[in-house]
PDB file of C-alpha atoms in Angstrom:
ATOM      1  CA  UNK P   1     -23.405  -3.480  10.056  1.00 46.00           C
ATOM      2  CA  UNK P   2     -23.251  -0.362   8.945  1.00 56.00           C
ATOM      3  CA  UNK P   3     -25.992   1.626   8.298  1.00 57.00           C
ATOM      4  CA  UNK P   4     -25.561   3.874   5.063  1.00 62.00           C
ATOM      5  CA  UNK P   5     -25.867   7.123   4.258  1.00 64.00           C
ATOM      6  CA  UNK P   6     -25.723   7.553   0.743  1.00 76.00           C
ATOM      7  CA  UNK P   7     -24.478  11.903   0.741  1.00 88.00           C
ATOM      8  CA  UNK P   8     -22.188  10.957   3.158  1.00 95.00           C
ATOM      9  CA  UNK P   9     -18.611  11.569   2.591  1.00 96.00           C
ATOM     10  CA  UNK P  10     -17.048   9.394   5.298  1.00 96.00           C
ATOM     11  CA  UNK P  11     -12.461  10.196   4.518  1.00 97.00           C
ATOM     12  CA  UNK P  12     -10.841   7.937   7.525  1.00 97.00           C
ATOM     13  CA  UNK P  13      -6.501   9.589   8.020  1.00 96.00           C
ATOM     14  CA  UNK P  14      -4.225   6.705   9.473  1.00 95.00           C
ATOM     15  CA  UNK P  15      -2.014   8.578  11.920  1.00 94.00           C
ATOM     16  CA  UNK P  16       1.283   7.503  13.690  1.00 92.00           C
ATOM     17  CA  UNK P  17       2.410   9.471  15.839  1.00 91.00           C
ATOM     18  CA  UNK P  18       0.774  13.265  14.839  1.00 92.00           C
ATOM     19  CA  UNK P  19       0.206  15.069  17.177  1.00 91.00           C
ATOM     20  CA  UNK P  20       0.807  18.336  15.742  1.00 91.00           C
ATOM     21  CA  UNK P  21      -1.275  17.419  12.748  1.00 93.00           C
ATOM     22  CA  UNK P  22      -4.725  16.198  13.521  1.00 95.00           C
ATOM     23  CA  UNK P  23      -5.751  19.734  14.392  1.00 94.00           C
ATOM     24  CA  UNK P  24      -5.005  21.189  11.532  1.00 94.00           C
ATOM     25  CA  UNK P  25      -6.284  18.377   9.523  1.00 94.00           C
ATOM     26  CA  UNK P  26      -9.755  18.066  11.565  1.00 95.00           C
ATOM     27  CA  UNK P  27     -10.092  22.368  10.541  1.00 95.00           C
ATOM     28  CA  UNK P  28      -8.807  22.373   7.211  1.00 94.00           C
ATOM     29  CA  UNK P  29     -11.049  18.575   5.662  1.00 95.00           C
ATOM     30  CA  UNK P  30     -14.087  21.153   8.157  1.00 95.00           C
ATOM     31  CA  UNK P  31     -13.267  22.952   5.958  1.00 95.00           C
ATOM     32  CA  UNK P  32     -13.207  21.950   2.317  1.00 95.00           C
ATOM     33  CA  UNK P  33     -16.461  20.083   3.279  1.00 95.00           C
ATOM     34  CA  UNK P  34     -18.200  23.504   4.369  1.00 94.00           C
ATOM     35  CA  UNK P  35     -16.900  25.362   1.700  1.00 93.00           C
ATOM     36  CA  UNK P  36     -18.070  22.263  -0.488  1.00 93.00           C
ATOM     37  CA  UNK P  37     -21.836  21.341   0.750  1.00 93.00           C
ATOM     38  CA  UNK P  38     -20.253  18.197   0.975  1.00 94.00           C
ATOM     39  CA  UNK P  39     -21.772  15.202   4.285  1.00 95.00           C
ATOM     40  CA  UNK P  40     -19.092  14.309   6.321  1.00 96.00           C
ATOM     41  CA  UNK P  41     -17.855  12.152   8.599  1.00 96.00           C
ATOM     42  CA  UNK P  42     -14.354  12.496   9.533  1.00 97.00           C
ATOM     43  CA  UNK P  43     -12.227   8.740  10.683  1.00 97.00           C
ATOM     44  CA  UNK P  44      -8.952   8.621  12.026  1.00 96.00           C
ATOM     45  CA  UNK P  45      -7.419   5.439  13.277  1.00 97.00           C
ATOM     46  CA  UNK P  46      -4.492   6.015  15.546  1.00 96.00           C
ATOM     47  CA  UNK P  47      -2.074   3.471  14.123  1.00 94.00           C
ATOM     48  CA  UNK P  48      -0.689   2.837  18.312  1.00 92.00           C
ATOM     49  CA  UNK P  49       0.347   6.496  18.187  1.00 93.00           C
ATOM     50  CA  UNK P  50       3.400   7.079  21.539  1.00 92.00           C
ATOM     51  CA  UNK P  51       3.027  10.292  22.121  1.00 91.00           C
ATOM     52  CA  UNK P  52      -0.342  12.564  21.524  1.00 93.00           C
ATOM     53  CA  UNK P  53      -1.630  11.751  19.017  1.00 95.00           C
ATOM     54  CA  UNK P  54      -5.014  10.055  20.499  1.00 95.00           C
ATOM     55  CA  UNK P  55      -5.987  12.823  23.192  1.00 94.00           C
ATOM     56  CA  UNK P  56      -5.610  15.479  19.998  1.00 95.00           C
ATOM     57  CA  UNK P  57      -8.327  13.025  18.572  1.00 95.00           C
ATOM     58  CA  UNK P  58     -10.659  12.582  22.042  1.00 95.00           C
ATOM     59  CA  UNK P  59      -9.708  16.512  21.934  1.00 94.00           C
ATOM     60  CA  UNK P  60     -11.174  17.212  17.915  1.00 95.00           C
ATOM     61  CA  UNK P  61     -14.677  14.358  18.848  1.00 94.00           C
ATOM     62  CA  UNK P  62     -15.382  16.076  20.796  1.00 93.00           C
ATOM     63  CA  UNK P  63     -16.043  19.625  19.354  1.00 92.00           C
ATOM     64  CA  UNK P  64     -16.906  17.871  16.443  1.00 93.00           C
ATOM     65  CA  UNK P  65     -19.841  15.516  15.927  1.00 93.00           C
ATOM     66  CA  UNK P  66     -18.411  15.061  12.456  1.00 95.00           C
ATOM     67  CA  UNK P  67     -15.208  13.900  14.216  1.00 96.00           C
ATOM     68  CA  UNK P  68     -15.063  10.829  15.493  1.00 95.00           C
ATOM     69  CA  UNK P  69     -11.273   8.657  15.517  1.00 95.00           C
ATOM     70  CA  UNK P  70     -10.401   4.531  17.038  1.00 96.00           C
ATOM     71  CA  UNK P  71      -7.065   3.760  18.379  1.00 96.00           C
ATOM     72  CA  UNK P  72      -5.850   0.379  17.702  1.00 96.00           C
ATOM     73  CA  UNK P  73      -3.494  -1.155  20.496  1.00 94.00           C
ATOM     74  CA  UNK P  74      -0.497  -1.205  19.202  1.00 93.00           C
ATOM     75  CA  UNK P  75       0.921  -0.227  15.811  1.00 92.00           C
ATOM     76  CA  UNK P  76      -0.590  -2.614  12.944  1.00 92.00           C
ATOM     77  CA  UNK P  77       0.565  -1.035  10.119  1.00 88.00           C
ATOM     78  CA  UNK P  78      -0.246   1.770   7.753  1.00 90.00           C
ATOM     79  CA  UNK P  79      -2.862  -0.970   5.862  1.00 90.00           C
ATOM     80  CA  UNK P  80      -4.754  -2.231   8.372  1.00 92.00           C
ATOM     81  CA  UNK P  81      -5.288   1.159   9.488  1.00 94.00           C
ATOM     82  CA  UNK P  82      -7.016   1.647   6.043  1.00 95.00           C
ATOM     83  CA  UNK P  83      -8.831  -1.253   6.109  1.00 95.00           C
ATOM     84  CA  UNK P  84     -10.188  -0.643   9.671  1.00 95.00           C
ATOM     85  CA  UNK P  85     -11.161   2.714   8.793  1.00 95.00           C
ATOM     86  CA  UNK P  86     -12.801   1.469   5.738  1.00 95.00           C
ATOM     87  CA  UNK P  87     -15.136  -0.638   7.827  1.00 94.00           C
ATOM     88  CA  UNK P  88     -15.758   2.105  10.558  1.00 94.00           C
ATOM     89  CA  UNK P  89     -17.613   4.186   7.725  1.00 94.00           C
ATOM     90  CA  UNK P  90     -20.284   4.836   6.842  1.00 93.00           C
ATOM     91  CA  UNK P  91     -20.480   6.888   4.169  1.00 93.00           C
ATOM     92  CA  UNK P  92     -21.926   5.818   0.634  1.00 94.00           C
ATOM     93  CA  UNK P  93     -18.567   6.637  -0.573  1.00 96.00           C
ATOM     94  CA  UNK P  94     -15.081   6.982   0.873  1.00 96.00           C
ATOM     95  CA  UNK P  95     -12.147   8.532   1.219  1.00 96.00           C
ATOM     96  CA  UNK P  96      -8.989   8.195   2.546  1.00 96.00           C
ATOM     97  CA  UNK P  97      -6.545  10.589   3.206  1.00 94.00           C
ATOM     98  CA  UNK P  98      -3.015  11.725   4.580  1.00 91.00           C
ATOM     99  CA  UNK P  99      -2.885  12.905   8.677  1.00 91.00           C
ATOM    100  CA  UNK P 100       0.008  15.004   7.736  1.00 88.00           C
ATOM    101  CA  UNK P 101      -2.091  17.122   5.230  1.00 89.00           C
ATOM    102  CA  UNK P 102      -0.423  15.765   2.382  1.00 89.00           C
ATOM    103  CA  UNK P 103      -2.208  15.874   0.380  1.00 91.00           C
ATOM    104  CA  UNK P 104      -5.004  18.218  -0.648  1.00 91.00           C
ATOM    105  CA  UNK P 105      -8.064  18.479   1.261  1.00 92.00           C
ATOM    106  CA  UNK P 106      -9.554  20.711  -1.035  1.00 92.00           C
ATOM    107  CA  UNK P 107      -9.210  17.262  -4.205  1.00 93.00           C
ATOM    108  CA  UNK P 108     -11.475  15.603  -1.978  1.00 94.00           C
ATOM    109  CA  UNK P 109     -14.596  18.154  -2.680  1.00 94.00           C
ATOM    110  CA  UNK P 110     -13.453  17.299  -7.199  1.00 94.00           C
ATOM    111  CA  UNK P 111     -13.224  13.668  -6.107  1.00 95.00           C
ATOM    112  CA  UNK P 112     -16.373  14.079  -4.373  1.00 95.00           C
ATOM    113  CA  UNK P 113     -18.249  15.749  -7.756  1.00 94.00           C
ATOM    114  CA  UNK P 114     -16.488  13.052  -9.849  1.00 94.00           C
ATOM    115  CA  UNK P 115     -18.253  10.263  -8.265  1.00 95.00           C
ATOM    116  CA  UNK P 116     -21.513  12.368  -7.838  1.00 92.00           C
ATOM    117  CA  UNK P 117     -21.941  12.630 -11.665  1.00 92.00           C
ATOM    118  CA  UNK P 118     -21.855   8.804 -11.732  1.00 89.00           C
ATOM    119  CA  UNK P 119     -19.420   8.244 -13.946  1.00 89.00           C
ATOM    120  CA  UNK P 120     -16.775   6.603 -12.219  1.00 92.00           C
ATOM    121  CA  UNK P 121     -17.716   4.598  -8.587  1.00 94.00           C
ATOM    122  CA  UNK P 122     -13.262   5.193  -7.949  1.00 95.00           C
ATOM    123  CA  UNK P 123     -11.670   8.733  -8.822  1.00 95.00           C
ATOM    124  CA  UNK P 124      -7.457   8.284  -8.269  1.00 92.00           C
ATOM    125  CA  UNK P 125      -5.268  11.054  -6.861  1.00 89.00           C
ATOM    126  CA  UNK P 126      -2.313  11.024  -9.357  1.00 87.00           C
ATOM    127  CA  UNK P 127       1.086  13.436  -8.352  1.00 84.00           C
ATOM    128  CA  UNK P 128       1.629  16.075 -10.483  1.00 81.00           C
ATOM    129  CA  UNK P 129       5.519  15.510 -10.480  1.00 64.00           C
ATOM    130  CA  UNK P 130       7.801  13.631  -7.464  1.00 54.00           C
ATOM    131  CA  UNK P 131      10.196  16.811  -6.914  1.00 53.00           C
ATOM    132  CA  UNK P 132       9.670  16.345  -2.897  1.00 59.00           C
ATOM    133  CA  UNK P 133      10.765  13.110  -3.254  1.00 61.00           C
ATOM    134  CA  UNK P 134      14.632  12.010  -2.484  1.00 64.00           C
ATOM    135  CA  UNK P 135      16.576  10.990  -5.990  1.00 65.00           C
ATOM    136  CA  UNK P 136      16.878   7.371  -4.044  1.00 65.00           C
ATOM    137  CA  UNK P 137      13.261   7.341  -2.731  1.00 63.00           C
ATOM    138  CA  UNK P 138      12.356   8.232  -6.811  1.00 67.00           C
ATOM    139  CA  UNK P 139      14.444   5.820  -8.711  1.00 69.00           C
ATOM    140  CA  UNK P 140      12.976   3.581  -5.572  1.00 63.00           C
ATOM    141  CA  UNK P 141       9.377   4.101  -6.616  1.00 65.00           C
ATOM    142  CA  UNK P 142       9.634   4.133  -9.573  1.00 68.00           C
ATOM    143  CA  UNK P 143      11.430   0.757 -10.520  1.00 71.00           C
ATOM    144  CA  UNK P 144       9.326  -0.647  -8.323  1.00 66.00           C
ATOM    145  CA  UNK P 145       5.834  -0.269  -9.993  1.00 66.00           C
ATOM    146  CA  UNK P 146       8.117  -1.331 -12.649  1.00 69.00           C
ATOM    147  CA  UNK P 147       7.619  -4.705 -11.343  1.00 67.00           C
ATOM    148  CA  UNK P 148       4.811  -4.184 -10.726  1.00 63.00           C
ATOM    149  CA  UNK P 149       3.538  -3.319 -13.962  1.00 64.00           C
ATOM    150  CA  UNK P 150       5.351  -6.042 -15.666  1.00 62.00           C
ATOM    151  CA  UNK P 151       4.074  -9.764 -13.521  1.00 62.00           C
ATOM    152  CA  UNK P 152       0.846  -7.890 -12.625  1.00 59.00           C
ATOM    153  CA  UNK P 153       0.191  -5.872 -15.640  1.00 62.00           C
ATOM    154  CA  UNK P 154      -0.898  -3.199 -12.223  1.00 64.00           C
ATOM    155  CA  UNK P 155       0.512   1.165 -13.813  1.00 62.00           C
ATOM    156  CA  UNK P 156       0.904   2.602 -10.126  1.00 61.00           C
ATOM    157  CA  UNK P 157       2.635   5.297 -11.299  1.00 64.00           C
ATOM    158  CA  UNK P 158       2.600   8.794 -10.069  1.00 65.00           C
ATOM    159  CA  UNK P 159      -0.273   7.139  -7.270  1.00 69.00           C
ATOM    160  CA  UNK P 160      -1.474   6.698  -4.656  1.00 83.00           C
ATOM    161  CA  UNK P 161      -3.205   5.942  -1.352  1.00 86.00           C
ATOM    162  CA  UNK P 162      -5.705   8.923  -2.124  1.00 92.00           C
ATOM    163  CA  UNK P 163      -7.983   7.469  -3.426  1.00 94.00           C
ATOM    164  CA  UNK P 164     -12.434   8.170  -3.261  1.00 96.00           C
ATOM    165  CA  UNK P 165     -14.410   5.236  -3.957  1.00 95.00           C
ATOM    166  CA  UNK P 166     -17.739   3.958  -3.958  1.00 95.00           C
ATOM    167  CA  UNK P 167     -19.774   1.613  -0.864  1.00 95.00           C
ATOM    168  CA  UNK P 168     -19.859  -1.024  -3.764  1.00 94.00           C
ATOM    169  CA  UNK P 169     -15.359  -1.158  -3.607  1.00 95.00           C
ATOM    170  CA  UNK P 170     -15.594  -0.283   0.136  1.00 95.00           C
ATOM    171  CA  UNK P 171     -18.417  -3.376   1.288  1.00 94.00           C
ATOM    172  CA  UNK P 172     -15.582  -5.215  -1.504  1.00 94.00           C
ATOM    173  CA  UNK P 173     -12.430  -4.525   0.303  1.00 94.00           C
ATOM    174  CA  UNK P 174     -13.901  -5.370   3.497  1.00 93.00           C
ATOM    175  CA  UNK P 175     -15.393  -8.926   2.562  1.00 92.00           C
ATOM    176  CA  UNK P 176     -12.355  -9.783   0.766  1.00 89.00           C
ATOM    177  CA  UNK P 177     -10.796 -12.433   3.466  1.00 87.00           C
ATOM    178  CA  UNK P 178      -6.672 -12.370   2.870  1.00 85.00           C
ATOM    179  CA  UNK P 179      -5.064 -10.736   5.586  1.00 83.00           C
ATOM    180  CA  UNK P 180      -2.003  -9.560   4.199  1.00 82.00           C
ATOM    181  CA  UNK P 181      -2.886  -6.155   1.583  1.00 84.00           C
ATOM    182  CA  UNK P 182      -1.175  -3.762  -0.553  1.00 83.00           C
ATOM    183  CA  UNK P 183      -4.353  -1.058  -0.699  1.00 88.00           C
ATOM    184  CA  UNK P 184      -3.415   0.569  -3.641  1.00 85.00           C
ATOM    185  CA  UNK P 185      -3.402  -2.164  -5.453  1.00 82.00           C
ATOM    186  CA  UNK P 186      -6.868  -3.973  -4.287  1.00 85.00           C
ATOM    187  CA  UNK P 187      -9.125  -0.932  -5.033  1.00 87.00           C
ATOM    188  CA  UNK P 188      -8.406  -0.973  -8.662  1.00 85.00           C
ATOM    189  CA  UNK P 189      -8.637  -4.566  -8.598  1.00 84.00           C
ATOM    190  CA  UNK P 190     -12.160  -4.589  -9.145  1.00 86.00           C
ATOM    191  CA  UNK P 191     -12.262  -3.555 -11.961  1.00 85.00           C
ATOM    192  CA  UNK P 192     -15.014  -0.472 -11.352  1.00 90.00           C
ATOM    193  CA  UNK P 193     -14.933   2.430 -13.754  1.00 91.00           C
ATOM    194  CA  UNK P 194     -12.913   5.481 -12.770  1.00 91.00           C
ATOM    195  CA  UNK P 195     -11.252   8.366 -13.136  1.00 92.00           C
ATOM    196  CA  UNK P 196      -8.418  10.972 -12.142  1.00 91.00           C
ATOM    197  CA  UNK P 197      -7.930  14.013 -10.863  1.00 91.00           C
ATOM    198  CA  UNK P 198      -3.774  15.371 -10.639  1.00 90.00           C
ATOM    199  CA  UNK P 199      -2.661  18.059  -7.494  1.00 89.00           C
ATOM    200  CA  UNK P 200       0.236  18.529  -5.854  1.00 85.00           C
ATOM    201  CA  UNK P 201       2.295  17.708  -3.453  1.00 82.00           C
ATOM    202  CA  UNK P 202       1.902  19.835  -0.335  1.00 77.00           C
ATOM    203  CA  UNK P 203       4.743  19.870   2.563  1.00 71.00           C
ATOM    204  CA  UNK P 204       3.763  17.551   5.793  1.00 67.00           C
ATOM    205  CA  UNK P 205       2.742  20.161   8.016  1.00 60.00           C
ATOM    206  CA  UNK P 206       4.674  18.985  10.691  1.00 62.00           C
ATOM    207  CA  UNK P 207       5.796  15.882  11.830  1.00 55.00           C
ATOM    208  CA  UNK P 208       8.682  13.512   9.094  1.00 58.00           C
ATOM    209  CA  UNK P 209       8.229   9.961   6.953  1.00 58.00           C
ATOM    210  CA  UNK P 210       7.175   6.997   9.028  1.00 54.00           C
ATOM    211  CA  UNK P 211       8.319   4.685   6.236  1.00 54.00           C
ATOM    212  CA  UNK P 212      11.905   3.119   6.652  1.00 57.00           C
ATOM    213  CA  UNK P 213      13.797   2.102   3.923  1.00 59.00           C
ATOM    214  CA  UNK P 214      13.304  -1.173   4.853  1.00 63.00           C
ATOM    215  CA  UNK P 215       9.869  -0.082   5.329  1.00 61.00           C
ATOM    216  CA  UNK P 216       9.487   0.250   1.579  1.00 60.00           C
ATOM    217  CA  UNK P 217      11.166  -3.093   0.589  1.00 63.00           C
ATOM    218  CA  UNK P 218       8.942  -4.780   2.326  1.00 66.00           C
ATOM    219  CA  UNK P 219       5.365  -2.936   1.517  1.00 62.00           C
ATOM    220  CA  UNK P 220       7.128  -3.421  -2.094  1.00 64.00           C
ATOM    221  CA  UNK P 221       7.976  -7.498  -1.726  1.00 66.00           C
ATOM    222  CA  UNK P 222       4.510  -7.627   0.026  1.00 66.00           C
ATOM    223  CA  UNK P 223       2.815  -6.354  -3.168  1.00 63.00           C
ATOM    224  CA  UNK P 224       4.357  -7.847  -5.786  1.00 66.00           C
ATOM    225  CA  UNK P 225       3.521 -11.098  -3.632  1.00 64.00           C
ATOM    226  CA  UNK P 226      -0.316 -10.013  -3.073  1.00 68.00           C
ATOM    227  CA  UNK P 227      -0.837  -9.263  -7.394  1.00 64.00           C
ATOM    228  CA  UNK P 228       1.881 -12.012  -8.661  1.00 65.00           C
ATOM    229  CA  UNK P 229       3.399 -15.258  -8.719  1.00 65.00           C
ATOM    230  CA  UNK P 230       5.943 -14.498 -11.388  1.00 66.00           C
ATOM    231  CA  UNK P 231       8.723 -14.673  -8.704  1.00 71.00           C
ATOM    232  CA  UNK P 232       7.654 -18.054  -8.491  1.00 69.00           C
ATOM    233  CA  UNK P 233       8.413 -18.763 -12.634  1.00 70.00           C
ATOM    234  CA  UNK P 234      11.645 -16.027 -12.419  1.00 72.00           C
ATOM    235  CA  UNK P 235      13.192 -19.345 -10.511  1.00 71.00           C
ATOM    236  CA  UNK P 236      11.855 -22.117 -12.804  1.00 72.00           C
ATOM    237  CA  UNK P 237      13.770 -19.781 -15.846  1.00 73.00           C
ATOM    238  CA  UNK P 238      16.625 -19.555 -13.309  1.00 72.00           C
ATOM    239  CA  UNK P 239      16.714 -23.213 -13.592  1.00 72.00           C
ATOM    240  CA  UNK P 240      16.091 -24.102 -16.929  1.00 75.00           C
ATOM    241  CA  UNK P 241      19.172 -21.260 -17.712  1.00 74.00           C
ATOM    242  CA  UNK P 242      21.427 -23.798 -15.202  1.00 71.00           C
ATOM    243  CA  UNK P 243      20.798 -25.990 -17.269  1.00 71.00           C
ATOM    244  CA  UNK P 244      21.328 -25.637 -20.295  1.00 74.00           C
ATOM    245  CA  UNK P 245      25.170 -23.965 -18.821  1.00 71.00           C
ATOM    246  CA  UNK P 246      24.896 -27.481 -17.280  1.00 69.00           C
ATOM    247  CA  UNK P 247      25.177 -29.155 -20.447  1.00 71.00           C
ATOM    248  CA  UNK P 248      27.638 -27.535 -22.480  1.00 72.00           C
ATOM    249  CA  UNK P 249      30.308 -26.616 -20.117  1.00 67.00           C
ATOM    250  CA  UNK P 250      29.551 -31.294 -20.273  1.00 66.00           C
ATOM    251  CA  UNK P 251      28.502 -31.590 -23.271  1.00 69.00           C
ATOM    252  CA  UNK P 252      32.729 -29.778 -24.103  1.00 67.00           C
ATOM    253  CA  UNK P 253      34.191 -31.435 -21.033  1.00 63.00           C
ATOM    254  CA  UNK P 254      33.616 -34.248 -23.115  1.00 63.00           C
ATOM    255  CA  UNK P 255      34.215 -32.800 -26.158  1.00 68.00           C
ATOM    256  CA  UNK P 256      37.768 -31.622 -25.204  1.00 62.00           C
ATOM    257  CA  UNK P 257      38.966 -33.805 -22.529  1.00 57.00           C
ATOM    258  CA  UNK P 258      43.348 -33.276 -22.687  1.00 55.00           C
ATOM    259  CA  UNK P 259      42.000 -29.151 -22.278  1.00 53.00           C
ATOM    260  CA  UNK P 260      45.788 -26.913 -22.106  1.00 50.00           C
ATOM    261  CA  UNK P 261      44.356 -24.116 -20.023  1.00 56.00           C
ATOM    262  CA  UNK P 262      42.953 -26.309 -17.774  1.00 58.00           C
ATOM    263  CA  UNK P 263      43.441 -24.486 -14.453  1.00 59.00           C
ATOM    264  CA  UNK P 264      41.048 -22.044 -16.494  1.00 60.00           C
ATOM    265  CA  UNK P 265      38.816 -25.114 -16.607  1.00 62.00           C
ATOM    266  CA  UNK P 266      39.141 -25.210 -12.997  1.00 66.00           C
ATOM    267  CA  UNK P 267      37.939 -21.645 -12.503  1.00 63.00           C
ATOM    268  CA  UNK P 268      35.140 -21.666 -14.442  1.00 66.00           C
ATOM    269  CA  UNK P 269      33.610 -24.756 -13.625  1.00 69.00           C
ATOM    270  CA  UNK P 270      34.297 -22.965  -9.954  1.00 69.00           C
ATOM    271  CA  UNK P 271      32.150 -19.923 -11.058  1.00 68.00           C
ATOM    272  CA  UNK P 272      29.406 -21.831 -12.525  1.00 72.00           C
ATOM    273  CA  UNK P 273      29.273 -24.085  -9.496  1.00 74.00           C
ATOM    274  CA  UNK P 274      28.861 -21.125  -6.996  1.00 69.00           C
ATOM    275  CA  UNK P 275      26.521 -19.617 -10.028  1.00 72.00           C
ATOM    276  CA  UNK P 276      24.436 -22.080  -9.832  1.00 73.00           C
ATOM    277  CA  UNK P 277      24.331 -22.336  -5.736  1.00 74.00           C
ATOM    278  CA  UNK P 278      23.534 -18.566  -5.809  1.00 73.00           C
ATOM    279  CA  UNK P 279      20.767 -19.213  -7.443  1.00 75.00           C
ATOM    280  CA  UNK P 280      19.838 -21.996  -5.678  1.00 77.00           C
ATOM    281  CA  UNK P 281      19.545 -20.073  -2.721  1.00 76.00           C
ATOM    282  CA  UNK P 282      17.931 -16.949  -4.577  1.00 77.00           C
ATOM    283  CA  UNK P 283      15.217 -19.840  -5.761  1.00 78.00           C
ATOM    284  CA  UNK P 284      14.495 -21.094  -2.055  1.00 79.00           C
ATOM    285  CA  UNK P 285      14.148 -17.782  -0.828  1.00 78.00           C
ATOM    286  CA  UNK P 286      11.366 -16.815  -2.982  1.00 80.00           C
ATOM    287  CA  UNK P 287       9.947 -19.359  -1.843  1.00 80.00           C
ATOM    288  CA  UNK P 288      10.159 -19.514   0.930  1.00 79.00           C
ATOM    289  CA  UNK P 289       8.651 -15.801   1.405  1.00 78.00           C
ATOM    290  CA  UNK P 290       5.165 -17.433  -0.494  1.00 81.00           C
ATOM    291  CA  UNK P 291       5.477 -20.076   2.169  1.00 82.00           C
ATOM    292  CA  UNK P 292       5.846 -17.684   4.626  1.00 78.00           C
ATOM    293  CA  UNK P 293       3.333 -15.027   3.300  1.00 80.00           C
ATOM    294  CA  UNK P 294       1.001 -18.696   3.077  1.00 83.00           C
ATOM    295  CA  UNK P 295       1.712 -19.104   6.524  1.00 80.00           C
ATOM    296  CA  UNK P 296       0.593 -16.037   7.932  1.00 79.00           C
ATOM    297  CA  UNK P 297      -2.531 -15.862   5.541  1.00 81.00           C
ATOM    298  CA  UNK P 298      -3.211 -19.291   7.691  1.00 83.00           C
ATOM    299  CA  UNK P 299      -3.089 -18.956  11.044  1.00 83.00           C
ATOM    300  CA  UNK P 300      -5.783 -16.116  11.132  1.00 80.00           C
ATOM    301  CA  UNK P 301      -5.483 -13.940  13.438  1.00 84.00           C
ATOM    302  CA  UNK P 302      -7.562 -10.767  13.842  1.00 89.00           C
ATOM    303  CA  UNK P 303      -5.638  -7.716  10.956  1.00 89.00           C
ATOM    304  CA  UNK P 304      -5.799  -4.909  14.036  1.00 91.00           C
ATOM    305  CA  UNK P 305      -6.794  -4.298  17.436  1.00 93.00           C
ATOM    306  CA  UNK P 306      -9.117  -1.833  18.721  1.00 94.00           C
ATOM    307  CA  UNK P 307      -8.274  -0.166  22.006  1.00 92.00           C
ATOM    308  CA  UNK P 308     -10.483   2.953  22.044  1.00 93.00           C
ATOM    309  CA  UNK P 309     -13.331   4.249  20.625  1.00 93.00           C
ATOM    310  CA  UNK P 310     -14.260   8.335  21.258  1.00 91.00           C
ATOM    311  CA  UNK P 311     -17.704   8.997  22.714  1.00 83.00           C
ATOM    312  CA  UNK P 312     -20.560   8.497  20.587  1.00 67.00           C
ATOM    313  CA  UNK P 313     -18.364   5.902  17.963  1.00 61.00           C
ATOM    314  CA  UNK P 314     -19.424   2.755  17.268  1.00 63.00           C
ATOM    315  CA  UNK P 315     -20.780   1.612  14.213  1.00 52.00           C
ATOM    316  CA  UNK P 316     -24.542   1.062  14.513  1.00 47.00           C
TER     317      UNK P 316
END
């Protein structure tokens, strides 16, 4: 069982191939916390990095007792890294921050102040703008957030993983049995009081984003399927539309058996059949995707495996 410090802020930083960013991240967090007199611990989760990220984490942990790290046996993904950090957190509240310094550590102080006031249990960072992102990424994000809001009612527009949560939310998230998670929405799911803090996204300190278009699509599909069964209802809707089209075509064929332009009718019939076949295959794909997620859940495999820890980073 994790011992809880009633004023401690646990800062969780997932990291993958961030060897150049780790020292600057630790220095920035330390300066921000010390300036605001906030007791803290920095938990860096190495998500199977292939560079010297773990060596950098160990070096920082030796210099600063507030820094501790865990390293996965292989890459399990950012979601697993976040939840592994939450499982290790000892603080009365916990915050998630990226290791590339795009989320300003100074904003954590304002988040902590709001939480300390007792006005909320969740403080979310809201991006002021998306001017630093490509047009394709902006369009993809807007489309994804509109779909998620329309299907599940969850509004995440301009939101991100930059959040500070009370211990009650951390404990709730740690108790969830599901293996496939979407932290950005799950942190809001318990329904506790929340506030938002606007911030400007800084330039990445070093390196490049680890999210490829394929990973973003997988993340979007996983998020929608985690919080909504609407895609399954779309299959039902498509079936109803298909049945209506088939009925109209049948009536038309019965009423006008000797159509002058038989070739045109044949072409329309073939097109409708092809469209129905496409709808059927898409529907089977949607159902299959949900079944695949169920299959992943029932296997019961761990979400992560910790391979190494920095000295003195046990949870008790």
